[in-house]
Amino acid sequence: MNQIEDQLRDAYGHERFTRTVTEIEARARKSRRRRRTSVSLALAGGITVATILIYLVVPLPQASPPPTGPVQPRPPISRLEDCRRGMALEALVKLRNQSPIEVVAGEDVAYIFFDDDSAAGCLVGKGNSGMSITAPAAIAANGPLRQTIPDYVVVGTPDHDLVVARIPYGMGRLEYFTEAGVHELDTPSVAAYGLIPAARWDFNGVKASEQSSGVFTAKAIRNLSEPATTPGAQLAACQATQQLMPVPGTELTLVDRREVTEETSVLLLAGGDELLAVCRVHHGATINQATFIVGNHAIFLSPLEVGVPGTQTGQAVVLMRRFPEDAGSARVVLGNGQTVPLVFTNGFATAWFTQPGGAQADHLEVDLKSGGHTDYPK
Amino acid sequence: MGVGFAEFYLATRDAAFRAALAAGARRALAEDAVAEAYARACARWDVVAAHPDPFAWVMRTAFNCQRSWWRRTRLELLGAPVPEQADSAPEAAETRLRELVSNLPRRQRDVVALRIIADLSAERTAEILGISAATVHVHLHRALTSLRKQAEPLEVRG
């Protein structure tokens, strides 16, 4: 069984790395000297750069007769300049020719600079002026999120910081980078601010069993530029939202659709590679929005009505793929112990139900025809 | 008393280099990435020595260097690559297997390099590549299955 592994080791086993310890130590010393020089330059260069930027932003006084009215105050230096001044010199030199992406979230603004193999950013506002973050990546500046920056978004952390974060494909968690290193978040309370305005990502879904592997779900809330009131327009809005997210772009087709209120419709979608999606489209007087959850696992969404708080009774839906042939009945078990049977239709199992007191879906149970039951398979 | 850097370097450098080659780096790039990784480890040996797995630290650094340099230099590659010189010529069967490894998708190649050649655990491999341990298993399974199917019956070395 391990023959191929032994052969692989043998295939490379004759390779030797011949650099001596002395050579490595000399390289380390050279690297230390280079870093000390960079820090010194940063201290001197930061002041020089700030001076140049001030002159670029503030017009030089021109020779003219003295004003007769009150003196106008100087315009404040923009937050972008604050950001550039605060960034480490090395990052600034590398990325200064890049146009940053600007992400606004409330009173905070984040500027993200990218080049072929790195990203740097900073958060301005809320006392974090000039914080610099770098992350190794192959990403490009500008352009739609999915096409050019498939793995990175700007993430709001529970501490309300904005950082550059990487979403590893297929994982229901986020990794984000700060100067202290890599951090990991898998809490649904994280709101991810995408580079498309008014788009947010976070993660939810029915808890996977311990046997599940490679399970992910991703949720996006996207404001629509115009109301989607017809089934065709709603399906198009859902599919367009999927293409903006860092998830598989497999084409999704309609499994089921219900109008839960006059202004809200919920679409159940599925595609190849075991992809499932639930999409809620709301077209109200003030809000036109698509809430899109996609993943390779059972999906649960509640409440379906927009405006109903999560702790109130509302409508809910569960979507999953049909079980293997030896499976009998199945049910979703809510957090309060209540169970809701799943209905099999066209290869899928669904449940539309009234959610009691905001109880969330906890796990799924499948009864086997041969007896006993099993955890939900992927 | 902890292991000194020199002792650590001499014990692990070959494995690191072999893994870098298996991950698809050209020889010169692999040499430079591995040298850079060990230089950084040397420069901060007090921190690296206290790491739960210093070798995994070096591998992660080498992989990051490799990817960074590859992306910068790929646009500069022109013409046919210069034939690489190895210290000793591998046997034909080994050459064939290395070709098959180089044709694997990148992620599978990385997992083969770290799990098999560098002999890192699935958890360490997952940390270095930024994926889950379960995904490491999936990639490794697919890679080995693919290699078994494609490899002609190879002679077992005596």
Coordinates of C-alpha atoms in Angstrom, one line a residue:
Chain A
M1 CA 0.0 0.0 0.0
N2 CA 2.9 2.4 0.8
Q3 CA 4.9 1.3 -2.2
I4 CA 4.2 4.5 -4.1
E5 CA 5.1 6.6 -1.1
D6 CA 8.4 4.8 -0.8
Q7 CA 9.1 5.3 -4.5
L8 CA 8.4 9.0 -4.1
R9 CA 10.9 9.3 -1.3
D10 CA 13.4 7.4 -3.4
A11 CA 12.8 9.6 -6.4
Y12 CA 14.1 12.6 -4.5
G13 CA 16.3 10.8 -2.0
H14 CA 19.6 11.4 -3.8
E15 CA 19.2 15.2 -3.7
R16 CA 21.5 17.0 -1.4
F17 CA 21.5 20.6 -0.2
T18 CA 25.1 21.6 -0.2
R19 CA 25.2 25.1 1.2
T20 CA 27.2 25.2 4.4
V21 CA 26.2 26.5 7.8
T22 CA 28.7 29.4 7.3
E23 CA 27.0 30.4 4.1
I24 CA 23.6 30.4 5.7
E25 CA 24.8 32.4 8.7
A26 CA 26.4 35.0 6.4
R27 CA 23.1 35.3 4.6
A28 CA 21.3 35.8 7.9
R29 CA 23.7 38.6 8.9
K30 CA 23.3 40.3 5.6
S31 CA 19.5 40.1 6.0
R32 CA 19.7 41.6 9.5
R33 CA 21.8 44.5 8.3
R34 CA 19.3 45.1 5.5
R35 CA 16.4 45.3 7.9
R36 CA 18.1 47.7 10.2
T37 CA 18.8 50.0 7.2
S38 CA 15.1 49.8 6.2
V39 CA 14.0 50.9 9.7
S40 CA 16.4 53.8 9.7
L41 CA 15.2 54.9 6.2
A42 CA 11.6 54.5 7.3
L43 CA 12.1 56.9 10.2
A44 CA 13.8 59.4 8.0
G45 CA 11.8 58.7 4.8
G46 CA 8.5 58.9 6.6
I47 CA 9.1 62.5 7.5
T48 CA 10.3 63.3 4.0
V49 CA 7.3 61.6 2.4
A50 CA 4.9 63.4 4.7
T51 CA 6.5 66.7 3.8
I52 CA 6.1 66.0 0.1
L53 CA 2.5 64.9 0.5
I54 CA 1.6 68.0 2.5
Y55 CA 2.9 70.2 -0.3
L56 CA 1.0 68.2 -2.9
V57 CA -2.2 68.4 -1.0
V58 CA -2.0 72.0 0.2
P59 CA -1.6 74.5 -2.6
L60 CA 1.5 76.7 -2.1
P61 CA 0.6 80.3 -1.4
Q62 CA 0.7 82.5 -4.5
A63 CA 2.0 86.0 -4.8
S64 CA -1.1 88.2 -4.5
P65 CA -2.4 91.1 -2.7
P66 CA -3.1 90.4 1.0
P67 CA -6.7 89.2 1.4
T68 CA -9.2 91.7 2.6
G69 CA -11.5 89.2 4.3
P70 CA -11.0 86.5 7.0
V71 CA -8.2 84.0 6.3
Q72 CA -9.5 80.7 5.0
P73 CA -8.4 77.6 7.0
R74 CA -6.2 75.0 5.3
P75 CA -8.1 71.9 4.1
P76 CA -7.5 68.8 6.2
I77 CA -5.1 66.2 4.9
S78 CA -7.0 63.3 3.5
R79 CA -7.2 60.0 5.3
L80 CA -5.4 58.3 2.4
E81 CA -2.4 60.4 3.1
D82 CA -2.7 59.5 6.8
C83 CA -2.6 55.9 5.6
R84 CA 0.4 56.2 3.4
R85 CA 2.3 58.1 6.0
G86 CA 1.6 55.4 8.5
M87 CA 2.7 52.4 6.4
A88 CA 6.1 50.9 6.7
L89 CA 8.5 52.3 4.2
E90 CA 9.3 49.0 2.6
A91 CA 5.6 48.3 1.9
L92 CA 5.1 51.9 0.6
V93 CA 7.9 51.7 -1.9
K94 CA 6.7 48.4 -3.2
L95 CA 3.1 49.5 -3.5
R96 CA 3.1 53.2 -4.0
N97 CA 2.2 53.0 -7.6
Q98 CA -0.9 50.9 -6.9
S99 CA -4.2 52.6 -6.6
P100 CA -5.7 51.4 -3.3
I101 CA -9.1 49.9 -2.9
E102 CA -11.1 52.0 -0.5
V103 CA -13.6 50.3 1.8
V104 CA -15.9 52.4 3.9
A105 CA -17.7 50.9 6.8
G106 CA -19.4 53.4 9.1
E107 CA -16.8 55.8 10.4
D108 CA -13.9 53.6 9.4
V109 CA -12.1 53.6 6.1
A110 CA -9.6 50.9 5.0
Y111 CA -7.2 51.3 2.1
I112 CA -5.9 48.1 0.6
F113 CA -2.8 48.2 -1.7
F114 CA -2.0 45.1 -3.7
D115 CA 0.7 43.9 -6.1
D116 CA 1.5 40.5 -7.5
D117 CA 2.6 38.9 -4.3
S118 CA 1.6 41.0 -1.4
A119 CA -1.0 43.2 0.1
A120 CA -0.8 46.0 2.5
G121 CA -3.5 48.0 4.1
C122 CA -4.4 50.3 6.8
L123 CA -7.4 51.3 8.8
V124 CA -8.0 55.0 9.4
G125 CA -10.4 56.1 12.1
K126 CA -11.5 54.8 15.5
G127 CA -8.0 55.4 16.9
N128 CA -6.3 53.0 14.6
S129 CA -4.8 55.5 12.2
G130 CA -1.9 54.2 10.3
M131 CA -2.1 50.5 11.2
S132 CA -0.3 48.6 8.6
I133 CA -1.1 45.0 7.7
T134 CA 0.7 42.9 5.1
A135 CA -0.4 39.5 3.8
P136 CA 1.3 37.3 1.2
A137 CA -1.0 36.7 -1.7
A138 CA -1.3 36.8 -5.4
I139 CA -4.0 39.4 -5.9
A140 CA -4.6 42.3 -8.2
A141 CA -6.0 45.8 -7.5
N142 CA -9.4 46.9 -8.7
G143 CA -11.9 44.9 -10.7
P144 CA -14.7 42.6 -9.6
L145 CA -14.0 40.6 -6.5
R146 CA -14.4 37.2 -8.0
Q147 CA -12.3 37.5 -11.1
T148 CA -9.3 39.3 -9.8
I149 CA -9.2 38.7 -6.1
P150 CA -10.6 35.3 -5.6
D151 CA -9.4 34.6 -2.1
Y152 CA -9.3 37.9 -0.3
V153 CA -11.8 40.2 1.2
V154 CA -11.6 43.0 3.8
V155 CA -12.9 41.6 7.0
G156 CA -14.5 43.3 10.0
T157 CA -13.4 41.5 13.1
P158 CA -15.3 41.3 16.4
D159 CA -13.2 44.1 17.6
H160 CA -14.4 46.2 14.7
D161 CA -11.1 46.3 13.0
L162 CA -10.8 46.0 9.3
V163 CA -8.1 43.7 8.0
V164 CA -7.2 41.9 4.8
A165 CA -8.5 38.4 5.2
R166 CA -8.1 35.2 3.2
I167 CA -10.9 32.8 2.8
P168 CA -9.4 29.4 2.0
Y169 CA -11.6 27.8 -0.6
G170 CA -13.9 25.1 0.8
M171 CA -13.5 26.3 4.4
G172 CA -16.2 27.8 6.7
R173 CA -13.7 30.0 8.4
L174 CA -11.7 33.1 7.8
E175 CA -8.0 33.7 8.3
Y176 CA -6.9 37.3 8.7
F177 CA -3.5 38.8 9.0
T178 CA -2.1 41.4 11.4
E179 CA 1.4 42.3 12.3
A180 CA 1.2 39.7 15.1
G181 CA 0.6 36.9 12.7
V182 CA -2.3 34.8 11.3
H183 CA -5.5 34.7 13.2
E184 CA -8.5 32.4 12.6
L185 CA -12.2 33.2 13.0
D186 CA -15.0 30.8 12.5
T187 CA -17.7 32.7 14.3
P188 CA -20.8 33.8 12.3
S189 CA -20.5 37.2 14.1
V190 CA -17.8 38.2 11.7
A191 CA -19.0 40.5 9.0
A192 CA -16.9 40.5 5.9
Y193 CA -16.8 43.6 3.9
G194 CA -16.2 42.9 0.2
L195 CA -14.7 45.1 -2.2
I196 CA -18.0 45.5 -3.9
P197 CA -19.9 48.2 -2.0
A198 CA -22.8 47.1 0.1
A199 CA -21.9 43.4 0.0
R200 CA -21.2 41.4 3.1
W201 CA -20.2 37.9 3.7
D202 CA -20.4 35.7 6.8
F203 CA -20.9 32.0 7.3
N204 CA -23.7 29.8 8.6
G205 CA -25.4 26.5 8.0
V206 CA -26.6 23.4 9.6
K207 CA -23.9 21.9 11.8
A208 CA -22.0 19.2 10.0
S209 CA -21.4 15.8 11.6
E210 CA -17.9 14.8 12.7
Q211 CA -17.6 12.6 9.7
S212 CA -18.1 15.5 7.3
S213 CA -15.0 16.9 5.7
G214 CA -14.5 19.9 3.4
V215 CA -17.8 21.3 4.3
F216 CA -18.4 25.0 3.7
T217 CA -21.2 27.5 3.5
A218 CA -21.0 31.2 2.6
K219 CA -23.6 33.9 2.9
A220 CA -23.8 37.2 1.1
I221 CA -26.2 40.1 1.6
R222 CA -26.2 42.3 -1.5
N223 CA -28.2 45.4 -2.2
L224 CA -29.8 45.4 -5.6
S225 CA -29.9 48.4 -7.9
E226 CA -33.5 47.8 -8.8
P227 CA -36.3 45.6 -7.5
A228 CA -36.4 42.0 -8.6
T229 CA -40.1 41.2 -8.7
T230 CA -40.4 38.3 -11.2
P231 CA -39.1 34.8 -10.8
G232 CA -36.7 35.3 -13.7
A233 CA -35.3 38.6 -12.3
Q234 CA -35.0 37.0 -8.9
L235 CA -33.1 34.0 -10.2
A236 CA -30.8 36.3 -12.2
A237 CA -30.1 38.4 -9.0
C238 CA -29.2 35.2 -7.1
Q239 CA -26.9 33.9 -9.8
A240 CA -25.2 37.2 -10.1
T241 CA -24.6 37.3 -6.3
Q242 CA -23.0 33.9 -6.5
Q243 CA -20.5 35.1 -9.1
L244 CA -19.3 37.9 -6.8
M245 CA -18.4 35.5 -4.0
P246 CA -15.3 33.5 -3.4
V247 CA -17.1 30.2 -3.9
P248 CA -17.4 27.8 -6.8
G249 CA -19.1 29.3 -9.8
T250 CA -21.0 26.2 -10.7
E251 CA -24.3 27.1 -12.5
L252 CA -27.2 26.8 -10.1
T253 CA -30.8 26.0 -11.3
L254 CA -34.1 26.3 -9.5
V255 CA -35.3 23.6 -7.3
D256 CA -38.2 25.4 -5.6
R257 CA -39.6 28.9 -5.1
R258 CA -42.1 30.4 -2.6
E259 CA -43.4 33.9 -2.0
V260 CA -43.3 34.1 1.7
T261 CA -44.7 37.6 1.8
E262 CA -45.8 40.1 -0.8
E263 CA -42.3 41.6 -0.9
T264 CA -40.2 38.5 -0.3
S265 CA -39.5 35.4 -2.3
V266 CA -37.2 32.5 -1.4
L267 CA -35.6 30.4 -4.1
L268 CA -34.0 27.0 -3.5
L269 CA -31.1 26.3 -6.0
A270 CA -28.8 23.5 -6.7
G271 CA -25.9 22.7 -9.1
G272 CA -23.1 20.3 -9.8
D273 CA -20.3 19.4 -7.3
E274 CA -23.0 19.0 -4.6
L275 CA -23.6 22.8 -4.5
L276 CA -26.8 24.0 -2.8
A277 CA -28.1 27.5 -2.3
V278 CA -30.9 29.3 -0.7
C279 CA -31.6 32.8 -1.9
R280 CA -34.0 35.3 -0.4
V281 CA -35.0 38.3 -2.6
H282 CA -36.7 41.2 -1.0
H283 CA -38.2 44.1 -2.9
G284 CA -39.5 46.7 -0.5
A285 CA -40.2 50.4 -0.4
T286 CA -36.7 51.2 0.7
I287 CA -34.7 48.0 0.5
N288 CA -34.0 45.8 -2.5
Q289 CA -31.8 43.1 -1.4
A290 CA -30.7 39.5 -2.1
T291 CA -29.5 37.3 0.8
F292 CA -27.7 34.3 -0.7
I293 CA -26.4 31.3 1.1
V294 CA -24.4 28.7 -0.8
G295 CA -22.5 25.7 0.3
N296 CA -21.9 21.9 -0.1
H297 CA -24.0 21.0 2.9
A298 CA -27.5 21.4 4.1
I299 CA -28.6 25.0 4.3
F300 CA -30.9 26.5 6.9
L301 CA -32.3 30.0 6.6
S302 CA -34.6 31.8 9.0
P303 CA -36.5 34.0 9.4
L304 CA -37.5 34.1 5.8
E305 CA -39.5 37.3 6.3
V306 CA -37.4 40.5 6.2
G307 CA -37.7 42.5 9.4
V308 CA -38.6 39.7 11.7
P309 CA -35.9 39.4 14.5
G310 CA -34.1 36.1 14.9
T311 CA -35.7 35.4 18.2
Q312 CA -39.3 35.7 17.0
T313 CA -41.5 33.2 15.3
G314 CA -41.1 33.3 11.6
Q315 CA -40.8 31.1 8.5
A316 CA -37.8 28.9 7.9
V317 CA -36.5 26.5 5.3
V318 CA -34.0 23.7 5.1
L319 CA -32.6 22.4 1.8
M320 CA -30.4 19.3 1.4
R321 CA -29.7 16.6 -1.2
R322 CA -31.5 13.3 -1.1
F323 CA -30.0 10.5 0.8
P324 CA -28.7 7.2 -0.5
E325 CA -31.1 4.4 -1.4
D326 CA -31.0 2.7 2.0
A327 CA -32.3 5.8 3.7
G328 CA -35.8 6.1 5.0
S329 CA -37.3 9.1 6.6
A330 CA -35.3 12.1 7.7
R331 CA -35.8 15.1 9.9
V332 CA -34.2 18.3 11.1
V333 CA -33.8 18.7 14.8
L334 CA -34.1 22.3 16.1
G335 CA -32.2 23.7 19.0
N336 CA -35.2 23.4 21.3
G337 CA -35.5 19.7 20.6
Q338 CA -38.4 19.9 18.2
T339 CA -38.2 18.0 15.0
V340 CA -39.4 18.8 11.5
P341 CA -39.7 16.1 8.9
L342 CA -38.0 16.5 5.5
V343 CA -40.0 16.0 2.3
F344 CA -38.3 14.3 -0.7
T345 CA -38.9 16.0 -4.0
N346 CA -37.0 15.6 -7.3
G347 CA -33.8 14.4 -5.7
F348 CA -33.8 16.9 -2.8
A349 CA -35.1 17.0 0.7
T350 CA -36.7 20.2 1.9
A351 CA -38.6 21.5 4.8
W352 CA -40.6 24.7 4.9
F353 CA -41.9 25.4 8.4
T354 CA -42.8 27.9 11.1
Q355 CA -39.8 28.4 13.3
P356 CA -40.9 28.4 17.0
G357 CA -39.5 31.2 19.1
G358 CA -36.4 31.7 16.9
A359 CA -35.1 28.1 17.4
Q360 CA -32.3 27.4 15.0
A361 CA -31.6 24.2 13.2
D362 CA -29.1 22.1 15.0
H363 CA -28.6 18.8 13.1
L364 CA -30.2 16.3 10.8
E365 CA -31.2 12.7 11.4
V366 CA -31.7 10.0 8.8
D367 CA -33.5 6.8 9.5
L368 CA -32.1 3.8 7.7
K369 CA -34.4 1.2 6.1
S370 CA -32.3 -1.5 7.7
G371 CA -32.9 -0.1 11.1
G372 CA -31.2 2.5 13.2
H373 CA -30.2 6.0 12.0
T374 CA -27.2 7.8 10.9
D375 CA -25.8 11.3 10.9
Y376 CA -26.4 13.4 7.9
P377 CA -24.1 12.5 5.1
K378 CA -22.7 15.3 3.0
Chain B
M1 CA 19.7 22.6 26.4
G2 CA 18.0 23.1 23.1
V3 CA 19.2 22.1 19.7
G4 CA 21.6 24.7 18.1
F5 CA 20.9 26.1 14.7
A6 CA 23.8 24.4 13.0
E7 CA 22.8 21.0 14.3
F8 CA 19.2 21.6 13.2
Y9 CA 20.3 22.9 9.8
L10 CA 22.5 19.9 9.0
A11 CA 19.8 17.4 10.1
T12 CA 17.0 18.9 8.1
R13 CA 18.4 20.8 5.1
D14 CA 18.2 17.8 2.6
A15 CA 14.6 17.1 3.5
A16 CA 13.7 20.7 3.0
F17 CA 15.4 20.9 -0.4
R18 CA 13.8 17.7 -1.6
A19 CA 10.4 18.9 -0.6
A20 CA 11.0 22.2 -2.4
L21 CA 11.9 20.4 -5.6
A22 CA 8.9 18.1 -5.3
A23 CA 6.6 21.1 -4.9
G24 CA 7.6 22.1 -8.4
A25 CA 10.4 24.7 -8.0
R26 CA 13.2 24.9 -10.5
R27 CA 16.4 23.8 -8.9
A28 CA 17.9 27.3 -8.6
L29 CA 14.7 28.7 -7.1
A30 CA 14.4 25.8 -4.7
E31 CA 18.0 26.3 -3.5
D32 CA 17.4 30.0 -3.0
A33 CA 14.1 29.6 -1.3
V34 CA 15.5 27.0 1.1
A35 CA 18.6 29.1 1.8
E36 CA 16.5 32.1 2.5
A37 CA 14.2 30.1 4.8
Y38 CA 17.1 28.8 6.8
A39 CA 18.8 32.3 6.9
R40 CA 15.6 33.7 8.4
A41 CA 15.5 30.9 10.9
C42 CA 19.1 31.5 11.8
A43 CA 18.4 35.3 12.2
R44 CA 15.7 34.6 14.7
W45 CA 16.8 31.2 16.1
D46 CA 15.6 32.1 19.6
V47 CA 12.1 32.3 18.4
V48 CA 12.2 29.5 15.9
A49 CA 13.8 27.1 18.4
A50 CA 10.9 27.6 20.7
H51 CA 8.4 26.9 17.9
P52 CA 6.6 23.5 18.4
D53 CA 7.9 22.4 15.0
P54 CA 10.9 24.4 13.8
F55 CA 11.2 22.3 10.6
A56 CA 7.6 23.1 9.7
W57 CA 8.4 26.8 10.3
V58 CA 11.3 26.5 7.8
M59 CA 9.1 24.7 5.2
R60 CA 6.4 27.3 5.5
T61 CA 8.9 30.1 5.0
A62 CA 10.5 28.3 2.0
F63 CA 7.1 27.7 0.4
N64 CA 6.2 31.4 0.8
C65 CA 9.5 32.5 -0.7
Q66 CA 9.0 30.1 -3.6
R67 CA 5.6 31.3 -4.4
S68 CA 6.5 35.0 -4.0
W69 CA 9.5 34.7 -6.3
W70 CA 7.7 32.5 -8.8
R71 CA 5.1 35.0 -9.3
R72 CA 7.5 37.8 -9.8
T73 CA 9.8 35.9 -12.2
R74 CA 7.2 34.0 -14.2
L75 CA 6.8 36.9 -16.6
E76 CA 10.5 37.1 -17.1
L77 CA 10.9 33.5 -18.3
L78 CA 11.7 33.4 -22.0
G79 CA 12.7 30.6 -24.2
A80 CA 13.4 27.1 -23.3
P81 CA 14.5 26.4 -19.7
V82 CA 18.2 25.6 -19.1
P83 CA 18.7 21.9 -18.4
E84 CA 19.2 21.5 -14.6
Q85 CA 22.2 19.9 -13.1
A86 CA 21.8 17.5 -10.3
D87 CA 24.5 16.2 -8.0
S88 CA 23.8 12.7 -9.3
A89 CA 21.7 11.4 -12.1
P90 CA 18.4 9.7 -11.0
E91 CA 17.4 6.5 -12.4
A92 CA 14.9 6.4 -15.3
A93 CA 12.0 5.2 -13.2
E94 CA 12.6 8.0 -10.7
T95 CA 12.8 10.6 -13.4
R96 CA 9.4 9.3 -14.7
L97 CA 7.9 9.5 -11.3
R98 CA 9.2 13.1 -10.8
E99 CA 7.7 14.0 -14.1
L100 CA 4.3 12.7 -13.0
V101 CA 4.6 14.6 -9.7
S102 CA 5.4 17.8 -11.6
N103 CA 2.2 17.3 -13.7
L104 CA 0.0 17.1 -10.6
P105 CA -2.2 20.1 -9.8
R106 CA -0.3 22.5 -7.7
R107 CA -2.2 21.8 -4.4
Q108 CA -1.7 18.0 -4.8
R109 CA 2.0 18.6 -5.5
D110 CA 2.4 20.7 -2.4
V111 CA 0.7 18.1 -0.2
V112 CA 2.9 15.3 -1.7
A113 CA 6.0 17.5 -1.1
L114 CA 5.1 18.2 2.5
R115 CA 3.5 15.0 3.6
I116 CA 5.6 12.4 1.8
I117 CA 9.0 14.1 1.0
A118 CA 9.2 16.3 4.1
D119 CA 7.3 13.8 6.2
L120 CA 5.3 16.4 8.0
S121 CA 2.0 15.6 9.7
A122 CA -1.3 16.4 8.1
E123 CA -1.9 19.1 10.7
R124 CA 1.5 20.9 10.0
T125 CA 0.9 20.5 6.3
A126 CA -2.6 22.0 6.7
E127 CA -1.1 25.0 8.6
I128 CA 1.6 25.6 6.0
L129 CA -0.9 25.5 3.1
G130 CA -3.7 27.2 4.8
I131 CA -6.2 24.4 4.4
S132 CA -7.8 21.9 6.7
A133 CA -6.3 18.6 7.7
A134 CA -9.2 16.9 6.1
T135 CA -8.5 18.7 2.8
V136 CA -4.9 17.6 3.1
H137 CA -6.1 14.0 3.2
V138 CA -8.3 14.5 0.2
H139 CA -5.5 16.0 -1.9
L140 CA -3.0 13.3 -0.9
H141 CA -5.4 10.6 -1.7
R142 CA -6.1 12.0 -5.1
A143 CA -2.4 12.6 -5.8
L144 CA -1.4 9.1 -4.8
T145 CA -4.3 7.5 -6.7
S146 CA -3.3 9.5 -9.8
L147 CA 0.4 8.6 -9.5
R148 CA -0.4 4.9 -9.0
K149 CA -2.5 4.8 -12.1
Q150 CA -0.1 6.6 -14.3
A151 CA 3.2 5.1 -13.1
E152 CA 4.4 2.1 -15.0
P153 CA 5.5 -0.8 -12.9
L154 CA 8.6 0.6 -11.2
E155 CA 11.6 -1.5 -10.2
V156 CA 11.9 -1.8 -6.5
R157 CA 15.4 -0.7 -5.5
G158 CA 17.3 -3.6 -4.1

